[in-house]
Coordinates of C-alpha atoms and ligand atoms in Angstrom, one line a residue:
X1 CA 64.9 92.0 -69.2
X2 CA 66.5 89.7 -66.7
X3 CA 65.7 91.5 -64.1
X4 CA 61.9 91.7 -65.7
X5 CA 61.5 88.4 -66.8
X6 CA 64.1 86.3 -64.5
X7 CA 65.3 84.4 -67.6
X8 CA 69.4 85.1 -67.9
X9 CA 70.6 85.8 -71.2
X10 CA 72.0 82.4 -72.3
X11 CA 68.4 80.5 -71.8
X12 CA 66.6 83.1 -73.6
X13 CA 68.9 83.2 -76.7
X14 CA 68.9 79.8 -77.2
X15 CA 67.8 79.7 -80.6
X16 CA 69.1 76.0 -81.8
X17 CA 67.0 74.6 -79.4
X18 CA 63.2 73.8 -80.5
X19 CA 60.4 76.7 -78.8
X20 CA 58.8 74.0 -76.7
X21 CA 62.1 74.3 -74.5
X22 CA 61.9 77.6 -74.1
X23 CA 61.0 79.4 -70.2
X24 CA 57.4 80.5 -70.7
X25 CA 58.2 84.3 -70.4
X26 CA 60.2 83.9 -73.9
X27 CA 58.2 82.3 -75.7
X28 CA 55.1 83.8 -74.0
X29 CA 57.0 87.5 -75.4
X30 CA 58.2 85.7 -79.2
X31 CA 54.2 85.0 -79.5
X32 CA 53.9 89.2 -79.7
X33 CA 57.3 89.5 -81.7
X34 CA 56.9 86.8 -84.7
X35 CA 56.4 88.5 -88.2
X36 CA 52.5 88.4 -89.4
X37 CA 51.6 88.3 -85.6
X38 CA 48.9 91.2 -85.4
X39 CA 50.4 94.2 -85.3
X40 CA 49.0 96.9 -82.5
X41 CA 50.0 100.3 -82.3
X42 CA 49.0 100.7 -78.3
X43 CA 51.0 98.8 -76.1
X44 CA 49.7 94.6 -75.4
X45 CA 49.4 93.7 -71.4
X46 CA 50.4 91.0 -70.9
X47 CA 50.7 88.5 -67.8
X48 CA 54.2 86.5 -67.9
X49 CA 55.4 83.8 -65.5
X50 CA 59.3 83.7 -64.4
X51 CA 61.2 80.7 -63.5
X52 CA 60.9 81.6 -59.9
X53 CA 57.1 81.3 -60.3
X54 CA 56.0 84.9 -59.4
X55 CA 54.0 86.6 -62.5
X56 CA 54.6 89.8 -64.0
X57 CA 52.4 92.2 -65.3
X58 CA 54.0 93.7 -68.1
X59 CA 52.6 95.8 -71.3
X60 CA 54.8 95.5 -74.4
X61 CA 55.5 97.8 -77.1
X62 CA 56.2 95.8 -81.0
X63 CA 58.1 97.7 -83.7
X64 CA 59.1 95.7 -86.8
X65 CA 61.8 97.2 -89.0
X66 CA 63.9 96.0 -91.9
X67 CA 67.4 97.4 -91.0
X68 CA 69.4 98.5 -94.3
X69 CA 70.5 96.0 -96.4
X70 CA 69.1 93.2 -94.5
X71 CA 66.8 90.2 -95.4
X72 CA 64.7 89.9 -92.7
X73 CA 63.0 92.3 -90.6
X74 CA 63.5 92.6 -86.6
X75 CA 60.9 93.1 -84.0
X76 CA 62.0 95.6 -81.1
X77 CA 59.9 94.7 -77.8
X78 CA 59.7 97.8 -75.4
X79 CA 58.9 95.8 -72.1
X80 CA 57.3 97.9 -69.5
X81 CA 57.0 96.4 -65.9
X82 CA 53.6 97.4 -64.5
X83 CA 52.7 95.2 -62.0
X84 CA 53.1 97.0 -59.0
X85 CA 50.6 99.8 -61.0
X86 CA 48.5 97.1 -62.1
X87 CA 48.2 95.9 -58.3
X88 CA 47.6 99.5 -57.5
X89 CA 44.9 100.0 -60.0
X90 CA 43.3 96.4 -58.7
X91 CA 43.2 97.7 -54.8
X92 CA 41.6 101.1 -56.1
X93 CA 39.0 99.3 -58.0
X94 CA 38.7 97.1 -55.4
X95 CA 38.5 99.8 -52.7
X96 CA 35.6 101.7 -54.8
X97 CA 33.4 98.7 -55.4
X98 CA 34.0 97.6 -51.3
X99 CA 33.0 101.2 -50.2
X100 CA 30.1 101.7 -52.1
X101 CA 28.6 98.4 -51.2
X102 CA 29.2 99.1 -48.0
X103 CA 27.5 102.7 -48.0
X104 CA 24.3 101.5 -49.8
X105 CA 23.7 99.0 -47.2
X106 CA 22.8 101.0 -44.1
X107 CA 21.1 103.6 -46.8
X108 CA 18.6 101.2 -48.4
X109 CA 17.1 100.6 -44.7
X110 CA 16.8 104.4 -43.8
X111 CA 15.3 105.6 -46.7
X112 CA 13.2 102.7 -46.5
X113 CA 12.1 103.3 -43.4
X114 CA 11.5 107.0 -44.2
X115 CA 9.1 106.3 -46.9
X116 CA 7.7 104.5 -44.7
X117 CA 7.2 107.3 -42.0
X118 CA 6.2 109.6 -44.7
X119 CA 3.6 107.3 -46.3
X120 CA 1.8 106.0 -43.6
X121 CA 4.0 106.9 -40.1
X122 CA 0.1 108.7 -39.1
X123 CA -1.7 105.5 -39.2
X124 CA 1.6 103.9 -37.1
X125 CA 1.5 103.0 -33.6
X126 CA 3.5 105.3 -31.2
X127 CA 5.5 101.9 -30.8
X128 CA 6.2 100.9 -34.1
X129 CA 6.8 104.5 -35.3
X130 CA 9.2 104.2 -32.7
X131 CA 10.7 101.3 -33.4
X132 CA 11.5 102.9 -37.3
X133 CA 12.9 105.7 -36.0
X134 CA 15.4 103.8 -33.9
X135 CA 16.3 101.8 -37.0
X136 CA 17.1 104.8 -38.9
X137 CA 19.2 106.5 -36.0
X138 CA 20.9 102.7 -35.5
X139 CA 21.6 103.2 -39.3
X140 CA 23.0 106.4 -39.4
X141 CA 24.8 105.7 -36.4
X142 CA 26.3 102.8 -38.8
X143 CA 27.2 105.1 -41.6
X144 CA 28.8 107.4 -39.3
X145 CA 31.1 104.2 -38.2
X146 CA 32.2 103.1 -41.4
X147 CA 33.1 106.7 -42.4
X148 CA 35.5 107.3 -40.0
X149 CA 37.1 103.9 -40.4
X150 CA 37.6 104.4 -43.8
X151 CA 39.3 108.0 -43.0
X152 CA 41.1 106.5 -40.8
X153 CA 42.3 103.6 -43.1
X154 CA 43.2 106.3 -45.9
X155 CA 45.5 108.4 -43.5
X156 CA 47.6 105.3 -43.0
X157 CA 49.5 105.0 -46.1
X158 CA 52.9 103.1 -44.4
X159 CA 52.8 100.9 -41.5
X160 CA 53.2 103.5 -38.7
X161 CA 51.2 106.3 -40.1
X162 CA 48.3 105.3 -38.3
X163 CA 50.5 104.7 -35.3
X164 CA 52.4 108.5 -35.4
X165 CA 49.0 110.3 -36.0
X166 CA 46.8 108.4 -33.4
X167 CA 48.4 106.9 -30.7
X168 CA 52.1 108.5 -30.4
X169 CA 51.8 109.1 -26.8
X170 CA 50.9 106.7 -24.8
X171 CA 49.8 107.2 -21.2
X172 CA 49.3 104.8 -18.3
X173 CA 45.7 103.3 -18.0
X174 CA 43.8 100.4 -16.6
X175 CA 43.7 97.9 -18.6
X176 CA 40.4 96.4 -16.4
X177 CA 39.0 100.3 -17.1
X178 CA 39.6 99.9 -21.0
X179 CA 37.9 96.4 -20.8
X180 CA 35.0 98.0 -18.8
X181 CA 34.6 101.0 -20.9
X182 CA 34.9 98.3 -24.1
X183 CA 31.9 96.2 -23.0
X184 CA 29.8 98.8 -21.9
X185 CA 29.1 100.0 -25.6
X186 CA 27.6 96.2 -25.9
X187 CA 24.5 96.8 -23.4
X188 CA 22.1 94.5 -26.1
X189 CA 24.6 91.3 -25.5
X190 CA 23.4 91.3 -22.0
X191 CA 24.7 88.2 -20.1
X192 CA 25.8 86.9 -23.5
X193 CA 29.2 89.2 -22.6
X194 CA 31.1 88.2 -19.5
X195 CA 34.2 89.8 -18.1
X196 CA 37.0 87.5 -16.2
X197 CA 39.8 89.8 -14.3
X198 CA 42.2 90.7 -11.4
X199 CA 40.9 92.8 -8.4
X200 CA 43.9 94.9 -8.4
X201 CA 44.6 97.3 -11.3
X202 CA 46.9 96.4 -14.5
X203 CA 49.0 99.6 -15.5
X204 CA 49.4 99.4 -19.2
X205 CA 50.4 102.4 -21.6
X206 CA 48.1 103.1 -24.5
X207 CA 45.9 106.0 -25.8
X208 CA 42.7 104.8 -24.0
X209 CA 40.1 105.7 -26.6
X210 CA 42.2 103.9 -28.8
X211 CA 42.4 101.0 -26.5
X212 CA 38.8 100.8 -25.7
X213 CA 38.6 100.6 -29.9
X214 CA 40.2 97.9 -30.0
X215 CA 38.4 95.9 -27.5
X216 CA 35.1 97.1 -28.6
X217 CA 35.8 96.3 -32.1
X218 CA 37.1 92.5 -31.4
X219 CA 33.6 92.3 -29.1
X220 CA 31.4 93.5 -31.8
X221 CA 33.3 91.0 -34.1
X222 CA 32.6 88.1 -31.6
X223 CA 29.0 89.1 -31.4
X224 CA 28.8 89.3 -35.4
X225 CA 30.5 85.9 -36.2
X226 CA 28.9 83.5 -33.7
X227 CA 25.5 82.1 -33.7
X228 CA 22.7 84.2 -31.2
X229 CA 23.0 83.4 -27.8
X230 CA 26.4 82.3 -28.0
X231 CA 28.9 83.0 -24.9
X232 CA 31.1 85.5 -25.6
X233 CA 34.0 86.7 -22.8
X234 CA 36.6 89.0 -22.3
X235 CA 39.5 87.5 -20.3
X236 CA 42.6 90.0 -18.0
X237 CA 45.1 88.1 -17.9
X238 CA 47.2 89.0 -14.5
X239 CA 50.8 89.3 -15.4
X240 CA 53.6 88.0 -14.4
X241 CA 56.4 89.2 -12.9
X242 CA 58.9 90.2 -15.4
X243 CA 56.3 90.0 -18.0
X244 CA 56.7 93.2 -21.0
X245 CA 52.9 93.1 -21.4
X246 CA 49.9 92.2 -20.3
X247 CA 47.4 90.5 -21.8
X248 CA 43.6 90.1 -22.8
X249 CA 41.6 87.8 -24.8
X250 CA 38.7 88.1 -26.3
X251 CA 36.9 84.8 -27.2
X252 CA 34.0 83.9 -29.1
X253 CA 32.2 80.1 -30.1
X254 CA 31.3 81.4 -33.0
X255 CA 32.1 79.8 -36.9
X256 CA 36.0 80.3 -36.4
X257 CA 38.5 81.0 -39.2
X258 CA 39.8 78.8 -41.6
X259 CA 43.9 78.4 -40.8
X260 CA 44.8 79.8 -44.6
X261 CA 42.9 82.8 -43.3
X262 CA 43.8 83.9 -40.0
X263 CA 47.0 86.5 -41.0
X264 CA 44.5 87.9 -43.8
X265 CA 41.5 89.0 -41.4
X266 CA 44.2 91.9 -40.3
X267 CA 44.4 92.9 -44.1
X268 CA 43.1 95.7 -45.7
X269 CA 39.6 94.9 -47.1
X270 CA 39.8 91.2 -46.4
X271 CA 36.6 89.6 -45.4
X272 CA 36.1 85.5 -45.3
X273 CA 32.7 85.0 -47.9
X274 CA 30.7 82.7 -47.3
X275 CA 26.8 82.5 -46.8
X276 CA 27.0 83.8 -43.1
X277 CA 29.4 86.6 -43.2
X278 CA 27.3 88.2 -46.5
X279 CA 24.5 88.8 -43.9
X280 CA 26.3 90.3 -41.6
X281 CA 27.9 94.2 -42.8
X282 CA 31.3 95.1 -42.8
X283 CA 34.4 96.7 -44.4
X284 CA 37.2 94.3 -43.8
X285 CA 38.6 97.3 -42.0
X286 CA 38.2 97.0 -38.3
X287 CA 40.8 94.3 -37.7
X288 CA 43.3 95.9 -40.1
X289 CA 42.9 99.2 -38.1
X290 CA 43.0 97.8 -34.8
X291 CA 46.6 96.2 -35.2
X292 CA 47.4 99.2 -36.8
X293 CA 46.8 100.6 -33.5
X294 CA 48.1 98.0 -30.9
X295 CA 51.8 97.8 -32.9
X296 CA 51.7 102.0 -32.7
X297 CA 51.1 101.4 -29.2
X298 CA 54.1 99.3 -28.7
X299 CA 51.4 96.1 -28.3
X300 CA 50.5 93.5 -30.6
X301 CA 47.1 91.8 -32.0
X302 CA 46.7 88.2 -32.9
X303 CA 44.1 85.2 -33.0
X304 CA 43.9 81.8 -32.5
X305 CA 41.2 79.8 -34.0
X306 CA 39.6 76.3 -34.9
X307 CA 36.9 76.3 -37.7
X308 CA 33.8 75.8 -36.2
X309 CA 34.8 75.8 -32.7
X310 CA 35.3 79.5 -32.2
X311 CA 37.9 81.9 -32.1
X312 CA 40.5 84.1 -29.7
X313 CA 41.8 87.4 -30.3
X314 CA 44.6 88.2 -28.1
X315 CA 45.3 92.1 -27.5
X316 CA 48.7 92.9 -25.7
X317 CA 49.7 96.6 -24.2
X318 CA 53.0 97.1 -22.7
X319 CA 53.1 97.4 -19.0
X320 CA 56.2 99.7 -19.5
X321 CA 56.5 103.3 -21.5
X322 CA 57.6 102.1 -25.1
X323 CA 60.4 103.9 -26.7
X324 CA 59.6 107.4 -27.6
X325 CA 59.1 107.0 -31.7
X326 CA 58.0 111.0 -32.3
X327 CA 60.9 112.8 -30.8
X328 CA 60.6 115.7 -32.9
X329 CA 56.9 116.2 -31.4
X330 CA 57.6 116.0 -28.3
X331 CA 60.6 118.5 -28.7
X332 CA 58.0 121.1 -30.1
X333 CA 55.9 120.1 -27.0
X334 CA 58.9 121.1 -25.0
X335 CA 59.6 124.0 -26.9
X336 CA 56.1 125.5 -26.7
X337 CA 55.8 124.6 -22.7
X338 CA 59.1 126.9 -22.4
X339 CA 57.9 129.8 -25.0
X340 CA 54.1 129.6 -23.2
Ligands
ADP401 P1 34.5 93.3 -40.9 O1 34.0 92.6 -39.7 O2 34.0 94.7 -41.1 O3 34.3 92.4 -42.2 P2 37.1 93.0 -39.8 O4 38.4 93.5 -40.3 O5 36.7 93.3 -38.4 O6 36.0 93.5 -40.8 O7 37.2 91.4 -39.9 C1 37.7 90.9 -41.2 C2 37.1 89.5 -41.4 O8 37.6 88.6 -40.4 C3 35.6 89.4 -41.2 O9 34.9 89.7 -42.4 C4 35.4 87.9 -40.8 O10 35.4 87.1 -41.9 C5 36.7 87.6 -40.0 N1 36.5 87.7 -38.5 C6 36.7 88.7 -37.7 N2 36.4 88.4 -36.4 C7 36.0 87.1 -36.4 C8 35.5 86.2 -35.4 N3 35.5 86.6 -34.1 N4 35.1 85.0 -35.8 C9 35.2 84.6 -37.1 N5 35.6 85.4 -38.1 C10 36.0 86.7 -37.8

């Protein structure tokens, strides 16, 4: 119970002294005890508050009996600690209600647009029948996205999962090549999207497809959170001598993020609501996956921003090989070059 509740033995069994002195997680568990309190045969949940200030989930069990021979009857509480399971079942819920929004989005436009085709797509002009079809295969093409993040997201149960499965073996690349293959998936931003950078090429080590993932995905998130028209630019960063990494921003002049928010936009599901972000479509997955990604590839993702003003995600990529992490792969990859 102390370890439950946080409250050590002598403050809870301080009976002289009047309830209202009690810690809240006593009296808060004496409320389900006292005789003539309703009694339940299924276990009460119930949220309690320790001295520390954390809450605990807990469901408790109430048995009243009269031992022999005594004049009052005693309650026995079975405490059960359930908030980790109660935080699990909250995330699950959670995850369910994000991912079905999230599919019936690009759906109600395709099947819209279908109907559409269906009902009337002879009386269309080549142009606009076009222009429908587009929409769908822009839709699907959506779908298809948000799919494979979320399979992604799924696979990565601890912190390096992600990074063992998808990016254990980093090889060296151009970082100016990722950039360029990045921006290039962006040909609708136009002149909107510029590109700063060295002549000379910057070595990094990285799974390039994942690479280019990460910059496309921080581009299309500039693009998504700033007003139309708004500059958006990619920055190389030459490096230094002696410098581990090397490093490239990507920076937008868009709504920025609130300072409470800027380690949650690289959580799980997190999205920032408010009136502007609710028309654009998302999962709250893209930045949590694309850290996932840099740290597996020995790199780093951050941002820097000021409501309002804009923001900067920075993207680091060692310059040198980082230290092997899946030795037992690459001794079967050793094994199999010998045997073949
Ligand atoms: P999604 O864009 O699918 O919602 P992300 O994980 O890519 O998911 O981003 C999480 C949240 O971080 C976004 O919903 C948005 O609120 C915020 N965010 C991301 N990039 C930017 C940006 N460049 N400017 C402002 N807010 C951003």
């Amino acid at each position: 119970m102390l370890r439950i509740t946080g409250v050590p033995p002598a403050a809870a069994f301080a009976s002289e002294r009047p309830d209202a002195d009690l810690p809240p997680a006593v009296t808060a568990l004496r409320a389900l005890a006292v005789d003539g309190a309703p009694r339940r045969a299924e276990a009460t949940p119930i949220t309690i508050t320790r001295p520390d200030g954390e809450s605990r989930e807990v469901s408790v069990n109430v048995v009243h009996a009269r031992p022999a021979g005594a004049l009052e009857s005693v309650a026995i509480l079975t405490v059960h600690d359930v908030t980790s399971q109660a935080r699990a079942d909250r995330l699950k819920s959670d995850f369910v209600a994000t991912i079905s929004h999230e599919l019936r989005t690009p759906i109600t436009p395709i099947k819209g647009y279908a109907q559409l085709l269906l009902a009337r797509g002879d009386a269309m002009t080549p142009e606009r029948r076009r222009a429908a079809l587009e929409l769908i295969a822009e839709r699907a093409d959506h779908l298809g996205r948000l799919v494979e993040d979320l399979l992604m997201a799924s696979r990565a149960s601890g912190t390096h999962t992600l990074a063992s499965k998808l990016a254990s073996d980093p090889t060296p690349h151009d970082l100016r090549q990722v950039v360029t293959l990045a921006t290039s998936n962006f040909p609708a931003l136009g002149s909107r999207l510029t590109v700063e950078g060295p002549e000379d090429p910057i070595a990094v080590f990285c799974d390039e497809v994942r690479a280019v993932q990460i910059v496309s995905n921080l581009v299309s998130n500039a693009a998504k959170y700033s007003p139309e028209g708004a500059p958006i630019s990619v920055v190389i960063h030459p490096p230094e001598l002696g410098d581990t990494h090397a490093r490239v921003d990507v920076i937008d002049h868009g709504q920025g993020i609130a300072q409470d928010d800027l380690d949650r936009v690289f959580e799980r599901f997190f999205r920032v609501e408010d009136a502007l972000t609710m028309r654009t479509s998302g999962s709250g997955l893209g930045l949590y996956i694309a850290r996932e990604l840099a740290s597996a590839m020995g790199g780093s993702l951050t941002v820097a921003s000021a409501p309002g003003r804009g923001s900067t995600f920075t993207l680091l990529l060692p310059r040198t090989q980082p230290p092997v992490t899946g030795t037992a792969t690459r001794g079967a990859t050793h094994e199999y070059a010998r045997t073949a």
